mmCIF file of C-alpha atoms in Angstrom:
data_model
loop_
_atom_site.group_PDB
_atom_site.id
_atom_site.type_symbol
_atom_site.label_atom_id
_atom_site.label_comp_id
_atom_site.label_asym_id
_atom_site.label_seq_id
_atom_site.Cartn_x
_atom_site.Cartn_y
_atom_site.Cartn_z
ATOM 1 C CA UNK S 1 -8.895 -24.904 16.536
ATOM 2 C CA UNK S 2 -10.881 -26.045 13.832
ATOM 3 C CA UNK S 3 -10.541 -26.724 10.549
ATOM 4 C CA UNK S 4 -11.433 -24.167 7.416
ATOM 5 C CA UNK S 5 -13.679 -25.096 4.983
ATOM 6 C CA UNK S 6 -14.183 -23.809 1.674
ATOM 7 C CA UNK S 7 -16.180 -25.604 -1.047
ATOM 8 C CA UNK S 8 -16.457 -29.147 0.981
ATOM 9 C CA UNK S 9 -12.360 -28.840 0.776
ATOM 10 C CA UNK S 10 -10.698 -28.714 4.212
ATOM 11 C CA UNK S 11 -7.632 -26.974 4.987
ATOM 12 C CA UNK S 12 -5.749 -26.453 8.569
ATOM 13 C CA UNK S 13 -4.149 -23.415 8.181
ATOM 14 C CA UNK S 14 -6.145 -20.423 7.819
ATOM 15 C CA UNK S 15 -3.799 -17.808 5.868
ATOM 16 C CA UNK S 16 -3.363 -17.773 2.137
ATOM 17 C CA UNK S 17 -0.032 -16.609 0.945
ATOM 18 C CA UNK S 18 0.322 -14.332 -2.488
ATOM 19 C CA UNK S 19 3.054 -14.964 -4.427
ATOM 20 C CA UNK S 20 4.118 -11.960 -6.171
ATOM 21 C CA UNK S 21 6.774 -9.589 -5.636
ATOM 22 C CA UNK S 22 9.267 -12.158 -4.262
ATOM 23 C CA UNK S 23 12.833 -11.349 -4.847
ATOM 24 C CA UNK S 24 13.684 -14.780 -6.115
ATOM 25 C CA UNK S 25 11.636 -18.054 -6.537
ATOM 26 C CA UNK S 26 14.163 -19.400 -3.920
ATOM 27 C CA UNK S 27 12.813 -16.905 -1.371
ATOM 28 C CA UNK S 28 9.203 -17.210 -2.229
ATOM 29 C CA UNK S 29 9.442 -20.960 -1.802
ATOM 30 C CA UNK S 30 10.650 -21.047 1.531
ATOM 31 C CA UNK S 31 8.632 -18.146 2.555
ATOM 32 C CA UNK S 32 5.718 -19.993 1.574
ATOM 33 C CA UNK S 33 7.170 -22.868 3.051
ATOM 34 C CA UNK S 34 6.830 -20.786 6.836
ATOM 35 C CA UNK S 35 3.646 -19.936 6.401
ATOM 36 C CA UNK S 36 2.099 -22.836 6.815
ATOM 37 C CA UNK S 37 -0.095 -22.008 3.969
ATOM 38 C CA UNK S 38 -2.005 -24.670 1.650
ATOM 39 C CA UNK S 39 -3.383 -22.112 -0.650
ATOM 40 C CA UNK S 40 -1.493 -19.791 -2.781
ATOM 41 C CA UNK S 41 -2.757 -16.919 -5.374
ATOM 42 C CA UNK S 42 -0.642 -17.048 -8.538
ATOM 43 C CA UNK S 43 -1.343 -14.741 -11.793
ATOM 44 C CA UNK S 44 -1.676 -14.793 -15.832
ATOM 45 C CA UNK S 45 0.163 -13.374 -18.008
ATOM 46 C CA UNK S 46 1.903 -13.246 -21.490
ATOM 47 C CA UNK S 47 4.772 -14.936 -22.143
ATOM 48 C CA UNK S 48 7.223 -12.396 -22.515
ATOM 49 C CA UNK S 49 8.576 -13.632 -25.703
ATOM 50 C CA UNK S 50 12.996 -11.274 -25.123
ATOM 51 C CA UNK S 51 13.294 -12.844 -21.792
ATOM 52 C CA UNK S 52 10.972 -16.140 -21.196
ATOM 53 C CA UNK S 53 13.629 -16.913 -18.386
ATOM 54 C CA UNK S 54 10.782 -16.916 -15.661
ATOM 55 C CA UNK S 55 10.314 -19.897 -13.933
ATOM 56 C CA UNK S 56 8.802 -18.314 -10.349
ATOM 57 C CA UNK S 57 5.797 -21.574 -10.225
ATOM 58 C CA UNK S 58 8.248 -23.897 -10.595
ATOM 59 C CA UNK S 59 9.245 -23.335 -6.959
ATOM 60 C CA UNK S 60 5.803 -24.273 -6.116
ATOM 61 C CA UNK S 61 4.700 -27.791 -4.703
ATOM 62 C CA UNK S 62 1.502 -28.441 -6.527
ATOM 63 C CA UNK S 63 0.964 -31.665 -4.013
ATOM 64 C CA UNK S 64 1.859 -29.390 -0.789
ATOM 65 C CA UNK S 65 -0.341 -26.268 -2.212
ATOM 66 C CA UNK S 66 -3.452 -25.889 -3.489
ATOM 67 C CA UNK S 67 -3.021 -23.095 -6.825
ATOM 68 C CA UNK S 68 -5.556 -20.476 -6.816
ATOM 69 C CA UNK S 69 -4.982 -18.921 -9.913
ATOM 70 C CA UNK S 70 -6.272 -14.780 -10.082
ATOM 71 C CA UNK S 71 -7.675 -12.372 -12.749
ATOM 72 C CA UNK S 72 -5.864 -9.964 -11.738
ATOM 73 C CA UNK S 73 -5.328 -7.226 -14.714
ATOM 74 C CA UNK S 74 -9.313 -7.780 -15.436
ATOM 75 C CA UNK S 75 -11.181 -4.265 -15.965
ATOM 76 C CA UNK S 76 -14.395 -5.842 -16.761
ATOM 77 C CA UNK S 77 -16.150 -9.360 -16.377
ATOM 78 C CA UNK S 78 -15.642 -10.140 -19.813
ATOM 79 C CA UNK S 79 -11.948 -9.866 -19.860
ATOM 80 C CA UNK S 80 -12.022 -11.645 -15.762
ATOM 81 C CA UNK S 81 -14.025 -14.609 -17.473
ATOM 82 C CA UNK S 82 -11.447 -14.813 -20.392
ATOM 83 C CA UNK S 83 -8.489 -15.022 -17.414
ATOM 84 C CA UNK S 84 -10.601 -17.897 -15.768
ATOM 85 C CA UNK S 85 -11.108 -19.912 -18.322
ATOM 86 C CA UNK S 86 -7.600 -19.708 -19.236
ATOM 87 C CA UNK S 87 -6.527 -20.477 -16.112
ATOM 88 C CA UNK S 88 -8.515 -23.596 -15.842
ATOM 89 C CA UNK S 89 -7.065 -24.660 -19.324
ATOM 90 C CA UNK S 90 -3.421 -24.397 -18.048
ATOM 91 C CA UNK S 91 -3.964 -26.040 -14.609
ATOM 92 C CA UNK S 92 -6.819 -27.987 -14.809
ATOM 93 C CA UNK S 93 -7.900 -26.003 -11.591
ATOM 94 C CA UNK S 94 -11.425 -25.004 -10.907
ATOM 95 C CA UNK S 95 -10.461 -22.755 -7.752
ATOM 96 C CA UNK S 96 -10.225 -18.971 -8.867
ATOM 97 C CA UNK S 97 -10.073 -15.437 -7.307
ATOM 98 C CA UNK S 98 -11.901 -13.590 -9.269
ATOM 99 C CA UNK S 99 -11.166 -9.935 -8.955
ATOM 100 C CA UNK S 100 -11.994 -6.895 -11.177
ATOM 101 C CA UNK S 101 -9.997 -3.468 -10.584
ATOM 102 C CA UNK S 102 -11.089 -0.813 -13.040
ATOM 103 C CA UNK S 103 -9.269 1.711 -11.421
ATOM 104 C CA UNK S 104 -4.835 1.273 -11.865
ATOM 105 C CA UNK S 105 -4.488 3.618 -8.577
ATOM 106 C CA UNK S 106 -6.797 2.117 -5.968
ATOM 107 C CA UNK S 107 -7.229 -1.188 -7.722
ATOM 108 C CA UNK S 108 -10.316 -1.289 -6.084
ATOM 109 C CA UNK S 109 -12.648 -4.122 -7.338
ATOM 110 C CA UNK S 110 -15.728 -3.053 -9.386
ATOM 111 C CA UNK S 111 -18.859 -4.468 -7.790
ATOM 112 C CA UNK S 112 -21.036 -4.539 -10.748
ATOM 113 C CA UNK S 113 -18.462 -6.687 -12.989
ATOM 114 C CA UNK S 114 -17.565 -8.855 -10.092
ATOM 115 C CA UNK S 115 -21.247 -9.746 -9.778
ATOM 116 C CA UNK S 116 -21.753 -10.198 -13.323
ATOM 117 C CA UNK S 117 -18.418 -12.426 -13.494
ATOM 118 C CA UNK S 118 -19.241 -14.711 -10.828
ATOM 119 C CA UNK S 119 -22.255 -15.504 -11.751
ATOM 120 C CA UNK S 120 -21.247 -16.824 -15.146
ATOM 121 C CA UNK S 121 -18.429 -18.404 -13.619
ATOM 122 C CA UNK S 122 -20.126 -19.958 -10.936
ATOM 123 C CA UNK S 123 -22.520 -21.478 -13.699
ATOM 124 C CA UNK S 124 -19.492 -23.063 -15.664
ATOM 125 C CA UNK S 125 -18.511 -24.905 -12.541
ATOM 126 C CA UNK S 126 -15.624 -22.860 -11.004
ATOM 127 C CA UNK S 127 -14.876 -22.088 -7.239
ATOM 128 C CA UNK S 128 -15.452 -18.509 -6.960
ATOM 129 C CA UNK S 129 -13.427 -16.763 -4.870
ATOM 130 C CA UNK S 130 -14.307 -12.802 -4.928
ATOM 131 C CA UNK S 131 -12.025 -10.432 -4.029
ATOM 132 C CA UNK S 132 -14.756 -7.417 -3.156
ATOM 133 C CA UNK S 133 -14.994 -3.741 -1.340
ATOM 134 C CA UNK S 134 -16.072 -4.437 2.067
ATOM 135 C CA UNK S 135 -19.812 -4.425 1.220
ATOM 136 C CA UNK S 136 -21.895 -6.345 3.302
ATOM 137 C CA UNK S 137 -25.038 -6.476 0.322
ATOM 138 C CA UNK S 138 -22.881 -7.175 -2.247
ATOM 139 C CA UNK S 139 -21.377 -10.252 -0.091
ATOM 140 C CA UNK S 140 -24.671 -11.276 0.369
ATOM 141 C CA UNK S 141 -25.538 -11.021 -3.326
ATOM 142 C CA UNK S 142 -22.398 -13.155 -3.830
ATOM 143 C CA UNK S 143 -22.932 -15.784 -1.811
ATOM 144 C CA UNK S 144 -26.598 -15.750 -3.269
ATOM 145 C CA UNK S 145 -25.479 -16.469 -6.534
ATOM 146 C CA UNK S 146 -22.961 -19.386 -5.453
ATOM 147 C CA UNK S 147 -19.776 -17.624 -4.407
ATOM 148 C CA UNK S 148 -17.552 -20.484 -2.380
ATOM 149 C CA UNK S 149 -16.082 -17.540 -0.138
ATOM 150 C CA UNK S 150 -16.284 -13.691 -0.213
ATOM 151 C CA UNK S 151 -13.056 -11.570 -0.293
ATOM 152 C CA UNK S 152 -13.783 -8.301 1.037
ATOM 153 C CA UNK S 153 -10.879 -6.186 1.710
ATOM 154 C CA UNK S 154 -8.721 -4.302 4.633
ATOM 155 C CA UNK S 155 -7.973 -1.371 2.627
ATOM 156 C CA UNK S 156 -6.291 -1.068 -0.933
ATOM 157 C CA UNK S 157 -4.308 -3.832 -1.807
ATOM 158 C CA UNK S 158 -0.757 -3.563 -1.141
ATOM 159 C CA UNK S 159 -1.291 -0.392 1.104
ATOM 160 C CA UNK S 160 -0.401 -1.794 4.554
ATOM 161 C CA UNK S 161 -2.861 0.153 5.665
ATOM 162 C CA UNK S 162 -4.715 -2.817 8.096
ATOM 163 C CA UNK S 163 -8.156 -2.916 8.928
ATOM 164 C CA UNK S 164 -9.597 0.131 7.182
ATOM 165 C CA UNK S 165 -13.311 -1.491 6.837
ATOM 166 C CA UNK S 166 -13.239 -2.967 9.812
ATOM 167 C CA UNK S 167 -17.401 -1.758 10.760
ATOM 168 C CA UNK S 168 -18.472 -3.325 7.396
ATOM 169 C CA UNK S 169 -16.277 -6.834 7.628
ATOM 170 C CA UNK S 170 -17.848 -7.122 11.102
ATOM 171 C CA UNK S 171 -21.563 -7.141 9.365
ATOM 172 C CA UNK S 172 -20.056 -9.213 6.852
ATOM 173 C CA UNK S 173 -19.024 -11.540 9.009
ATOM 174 C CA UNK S 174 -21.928 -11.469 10.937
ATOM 175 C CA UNK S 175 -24.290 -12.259 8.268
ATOM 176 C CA UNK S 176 -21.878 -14.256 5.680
ATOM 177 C CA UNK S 177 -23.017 -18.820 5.131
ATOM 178 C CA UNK S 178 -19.846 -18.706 3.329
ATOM 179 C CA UNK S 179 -16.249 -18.399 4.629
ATOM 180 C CA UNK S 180 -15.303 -14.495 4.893
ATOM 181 C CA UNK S 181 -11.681 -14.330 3.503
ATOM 182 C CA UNK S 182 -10.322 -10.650 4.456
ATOM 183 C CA UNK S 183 -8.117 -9.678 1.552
ATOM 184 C CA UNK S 184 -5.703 -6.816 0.944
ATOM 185 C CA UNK S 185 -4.269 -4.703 3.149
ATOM 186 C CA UNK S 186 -3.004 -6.279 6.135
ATOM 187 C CA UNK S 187 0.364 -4.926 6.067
ATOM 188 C CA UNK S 188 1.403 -6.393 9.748
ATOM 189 C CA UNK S 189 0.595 -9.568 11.815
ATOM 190 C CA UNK S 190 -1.112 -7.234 14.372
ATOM 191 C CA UNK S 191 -3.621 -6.663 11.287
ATOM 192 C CA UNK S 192 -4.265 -9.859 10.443
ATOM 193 C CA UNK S 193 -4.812 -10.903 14.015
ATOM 194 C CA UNK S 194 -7.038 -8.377 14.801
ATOM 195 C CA UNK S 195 -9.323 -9.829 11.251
ATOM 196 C CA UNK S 196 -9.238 -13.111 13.136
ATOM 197 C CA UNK S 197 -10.336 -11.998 16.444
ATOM 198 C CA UNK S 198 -13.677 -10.323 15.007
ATOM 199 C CA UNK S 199 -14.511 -13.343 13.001
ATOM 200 C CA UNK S 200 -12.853 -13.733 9.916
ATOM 201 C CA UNK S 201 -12.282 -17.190 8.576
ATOM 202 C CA UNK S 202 -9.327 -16.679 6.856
ATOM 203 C CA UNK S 203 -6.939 -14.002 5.620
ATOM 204 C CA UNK S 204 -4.924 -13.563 2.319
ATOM 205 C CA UNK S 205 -1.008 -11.697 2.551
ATOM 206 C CA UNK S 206 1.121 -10.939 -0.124
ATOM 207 C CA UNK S 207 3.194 -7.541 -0.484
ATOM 208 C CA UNK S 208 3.529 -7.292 3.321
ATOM 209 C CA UNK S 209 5.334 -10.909 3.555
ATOM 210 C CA UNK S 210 6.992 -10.396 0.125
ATOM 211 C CA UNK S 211 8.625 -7.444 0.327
ATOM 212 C CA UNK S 212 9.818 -7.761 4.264
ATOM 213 C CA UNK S 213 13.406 -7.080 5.333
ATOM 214 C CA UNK S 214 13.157 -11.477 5.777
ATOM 215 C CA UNK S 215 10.211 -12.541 3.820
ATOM 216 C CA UNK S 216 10.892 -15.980 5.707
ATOM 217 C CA UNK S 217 10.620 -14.558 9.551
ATOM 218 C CA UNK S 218 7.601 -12.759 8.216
ATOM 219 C CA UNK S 219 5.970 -15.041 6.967
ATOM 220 C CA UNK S 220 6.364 -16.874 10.533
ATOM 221 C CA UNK S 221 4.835 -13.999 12.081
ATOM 222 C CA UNK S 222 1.871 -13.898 10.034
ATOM 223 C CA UNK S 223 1.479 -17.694 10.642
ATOM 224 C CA UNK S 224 1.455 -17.184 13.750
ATOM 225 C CA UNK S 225 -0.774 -14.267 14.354
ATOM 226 C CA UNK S 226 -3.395 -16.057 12.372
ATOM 227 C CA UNK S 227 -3.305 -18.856 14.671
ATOM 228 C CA UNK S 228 -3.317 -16.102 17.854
ATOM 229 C CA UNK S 229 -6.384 -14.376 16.611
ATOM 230 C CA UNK S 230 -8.612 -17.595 15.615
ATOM 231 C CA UNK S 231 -7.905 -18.902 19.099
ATOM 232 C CA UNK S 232 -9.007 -15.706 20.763
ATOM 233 C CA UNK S 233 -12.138 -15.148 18.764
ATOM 234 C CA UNK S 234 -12.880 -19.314 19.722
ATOM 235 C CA UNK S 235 -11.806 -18.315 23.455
ATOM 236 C CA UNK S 236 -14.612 -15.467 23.390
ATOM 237 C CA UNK S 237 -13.210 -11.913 24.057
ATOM 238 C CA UNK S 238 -14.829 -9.534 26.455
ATOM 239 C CA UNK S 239 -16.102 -6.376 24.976
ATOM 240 C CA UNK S 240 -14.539 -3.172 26.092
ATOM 241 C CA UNK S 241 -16.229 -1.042 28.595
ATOM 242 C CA UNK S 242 -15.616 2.874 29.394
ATOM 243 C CA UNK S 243 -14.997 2.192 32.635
ATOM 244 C CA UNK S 244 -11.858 0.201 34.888
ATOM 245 C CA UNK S 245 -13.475 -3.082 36.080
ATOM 246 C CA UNK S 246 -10.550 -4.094 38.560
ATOM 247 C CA UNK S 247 -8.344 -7.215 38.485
ATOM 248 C CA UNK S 248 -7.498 -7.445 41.771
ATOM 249 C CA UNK S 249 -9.699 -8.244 45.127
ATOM 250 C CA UNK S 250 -11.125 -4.834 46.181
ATOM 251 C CA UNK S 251 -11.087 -5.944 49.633
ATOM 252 C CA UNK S 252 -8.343 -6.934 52.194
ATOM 253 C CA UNK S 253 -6.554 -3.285 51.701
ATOM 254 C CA UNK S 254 -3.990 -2.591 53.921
ATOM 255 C CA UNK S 255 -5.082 0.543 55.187
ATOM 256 C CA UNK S 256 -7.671 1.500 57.610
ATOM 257 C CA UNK N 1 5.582 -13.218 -46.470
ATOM 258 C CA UNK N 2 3.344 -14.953 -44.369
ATOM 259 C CA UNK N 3 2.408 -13.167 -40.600
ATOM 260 C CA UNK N 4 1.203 -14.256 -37.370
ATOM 261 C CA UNK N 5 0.510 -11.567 -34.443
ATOM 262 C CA UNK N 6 1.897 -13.233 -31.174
ATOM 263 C CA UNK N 7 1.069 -11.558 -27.695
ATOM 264 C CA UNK N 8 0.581 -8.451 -29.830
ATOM 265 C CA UNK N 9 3.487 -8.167 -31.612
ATOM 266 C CA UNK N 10 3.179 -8.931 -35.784
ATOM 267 C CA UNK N 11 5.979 -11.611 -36.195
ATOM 268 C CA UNK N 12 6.826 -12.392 -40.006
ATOM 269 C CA UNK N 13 8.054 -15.325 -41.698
ATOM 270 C CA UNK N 14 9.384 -16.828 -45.761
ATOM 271 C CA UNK N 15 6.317 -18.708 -46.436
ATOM 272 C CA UNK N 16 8.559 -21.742 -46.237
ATOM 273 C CA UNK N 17 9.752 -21.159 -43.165
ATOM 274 C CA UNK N 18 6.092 -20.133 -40.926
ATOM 275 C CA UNK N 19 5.772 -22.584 -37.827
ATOM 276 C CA UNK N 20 3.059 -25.226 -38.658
ATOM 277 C CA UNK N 21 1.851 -25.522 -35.302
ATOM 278 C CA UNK N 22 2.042 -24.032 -31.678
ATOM 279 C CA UNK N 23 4.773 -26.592 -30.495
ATOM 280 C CA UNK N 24 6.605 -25.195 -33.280
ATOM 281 C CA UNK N 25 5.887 -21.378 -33.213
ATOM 282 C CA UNK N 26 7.266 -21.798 -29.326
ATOM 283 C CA UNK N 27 10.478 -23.849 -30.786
ATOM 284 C CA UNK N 28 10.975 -20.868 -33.364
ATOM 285 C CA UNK N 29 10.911 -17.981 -30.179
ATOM 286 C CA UNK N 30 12.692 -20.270 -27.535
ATOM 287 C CA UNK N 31 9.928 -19.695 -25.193
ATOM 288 C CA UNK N 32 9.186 -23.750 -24.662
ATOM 289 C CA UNK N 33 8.689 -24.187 -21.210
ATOM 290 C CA UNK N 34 7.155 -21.223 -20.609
ATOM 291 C CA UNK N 35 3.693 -21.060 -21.763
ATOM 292 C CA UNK N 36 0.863 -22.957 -19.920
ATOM 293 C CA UNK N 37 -1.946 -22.840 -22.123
ATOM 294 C CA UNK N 38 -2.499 -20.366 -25.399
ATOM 295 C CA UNK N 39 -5.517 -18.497 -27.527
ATOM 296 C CA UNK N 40 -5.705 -19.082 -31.051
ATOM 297 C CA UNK N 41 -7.779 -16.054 -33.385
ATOM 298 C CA UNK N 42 -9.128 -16.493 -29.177
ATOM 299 C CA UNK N 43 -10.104 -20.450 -29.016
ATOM 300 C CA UNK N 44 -8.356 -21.516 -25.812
ATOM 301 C CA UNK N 45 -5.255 -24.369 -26.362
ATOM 302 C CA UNK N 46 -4.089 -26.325 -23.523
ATOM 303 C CA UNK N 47 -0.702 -27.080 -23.787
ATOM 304 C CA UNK N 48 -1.113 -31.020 -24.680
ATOM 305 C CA UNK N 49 -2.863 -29.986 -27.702
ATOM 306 C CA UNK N 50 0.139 -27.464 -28.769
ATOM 307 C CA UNK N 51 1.538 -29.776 -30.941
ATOM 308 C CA UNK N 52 -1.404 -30.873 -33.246
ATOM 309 C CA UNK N 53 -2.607 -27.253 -33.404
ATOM 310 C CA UNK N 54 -2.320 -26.121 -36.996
ATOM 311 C CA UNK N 55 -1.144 -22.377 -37.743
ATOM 312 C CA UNK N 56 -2.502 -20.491 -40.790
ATOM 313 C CA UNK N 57 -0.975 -17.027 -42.260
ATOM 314 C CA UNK N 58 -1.980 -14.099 -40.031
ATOM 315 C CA UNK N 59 -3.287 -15.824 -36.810
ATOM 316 C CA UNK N 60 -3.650 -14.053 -33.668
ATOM 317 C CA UNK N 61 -1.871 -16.016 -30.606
ATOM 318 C CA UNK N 62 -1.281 -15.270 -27.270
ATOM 319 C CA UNK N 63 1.023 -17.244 -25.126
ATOM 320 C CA UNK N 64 0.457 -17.516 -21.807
ATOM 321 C CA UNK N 65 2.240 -18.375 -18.735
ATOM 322 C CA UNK N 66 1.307 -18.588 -14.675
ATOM 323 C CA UNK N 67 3.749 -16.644 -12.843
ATOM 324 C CA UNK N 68 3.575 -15.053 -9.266
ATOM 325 C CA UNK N 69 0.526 -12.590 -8.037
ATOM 326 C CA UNK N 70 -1.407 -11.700 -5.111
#
């Protein structure tokens, strides 16, 4: 099916799993564990100094998965590059999402900062992964400036809304030299495979595996509709047409 | 009294009795295993250097951990 590529670093499965909102580190690990994922987003935070019983990354396989540490909580690119350079000081990890949400309601990503950040970032050696508006110019502007991926999203993260952009990730797509990553959003399997069939390299899920009835069979799902939609959009779909276009011989009737 | 702000919260000590360094300060609020890397008056620490980094009355330090996120 091919393999996925990001930054000279290959990877066979083509969904990246989130790892908040988990009900237990137990249930995250083995939901992670179905997914067949190799990358997973984890955040920064404080210490919270009354209850430092937290110990959700120890669950985590650092040989099995590759960390890909966020900036989530980042209004600005200052305060994103502060997160990344933390986050390469604590794992030793050059990989990072980079995202920027100004906005607590939408968290939708501010393009402006998110340009600014990665190109700093990019500069001081990390793996810029950014987690954008589906913009096709500002991808472009991205990759330009050294982005390893672009991240543009379905709809607002955590919405479950699916495929909301789905006219701009198609000229993203279209035009993207690095791997197109759709982000946010994709609240069923049916989402994610539908990404997949127009194109999309890969596709990140957290809330909608997380906070399943069974996080695990989810996760399975997702895995697996990943893998449906990359093999249709190999196997070439056929574009829809207005009209029927029969299945069956329209000769040989039996009638006169 | 001698003060150090840690993850915004003004934390004093006896003079006698301030954590000398990092390793320490995390001994003193039981949060050992927790913190990943820290900022010091906002120098970055990795964690092997916690316990040669030197604390001086009213520091600002932020302890920081990796925990799950989308």
């Amino acid at each position: 099916m091919g393999k996925l590529t990001i930054a000279g670093r290959t990877f066979d499965s083509r969904l990246l799993v989130g790892t908040g909102k988990f009900s237990s580190p137990q249930v995250m690990a083995k939901a992670l564990a179905a997914s067949g994922a190799e990358i997973v987003t984890v955040a920064l935070r404080r210490v919270d100094i009354d209850n430092p019983a937290d110990d959700t990354l120890r669950e985590i396989d650092q040989d099995r998965f590759l960390l890909l540490p966020n900036t989530s909580g980042a209004r600005t690119a200052e305060e994103a590059i502060r997160l990344a350079r933390l986050a390469r000081a604590a794992t030793g990890i050059e990989w990072l999402k980079l995202e920027v949400t100004p906005d607590p309601y939408y968290l939708l990503p501010c393009p402006v900062e998110t340009l600014k950040a990665a190109e700093i970032l990019v500069k001081e050696g990390f793996v810029v992964l950014p987690y954008i508006n589906a913009d096709p110019i500002l991808a472009k502007r991205l990759q330009d400036v050294g982005t390893a991926t672009v991240m543009p999203l379905g709809s607002p993260i955590g919405s479950n809304q699916g495929l909301k952009t789905r006219a701009s990730l198609e000229i993203i797509i279209e035009q993207s030299t690095v791997p197109v990553v759709v982000d946010a959003g994709l609240g069923l399997p049916s989402h994610v495979a539908e990404a997949m069939e127009i194109g999309a390299d890969a596709v990140l899920v957290n809330t909608a595996i997380a906070t399943a009835g069974d996080p695990v069979e989810m996760a399975v799902a997702f895995k697996l509709a990943v893998e449906a939609g990359r093999k249709a959009c190999v196997a070439g779909p056929r574009a829809p047409q207005r009209t029927a276009e029969a299945s069956s011989p329209l000769t040989g009737f039996l009638r006169e | 009294m001698k003060s150090l702000k840690v993850n915004g919260v003004e934390r004093r000590f006896d003079p006698d009795e301030m954590p000398g360094t990092l390793s320490a300060l995390l001994d003193a609020l039981g949060v050992g295993a927790n913190a990943v890397v820290a900022e010091v008056d906002g120098r970055i620490v990795r964690r092997d250097e916690f316990h040669r980094t030197e604390l001086q009355d009213g520091q600002q330090i932020e302890l920081i951990k990796l925990m799950g996120g989308g």
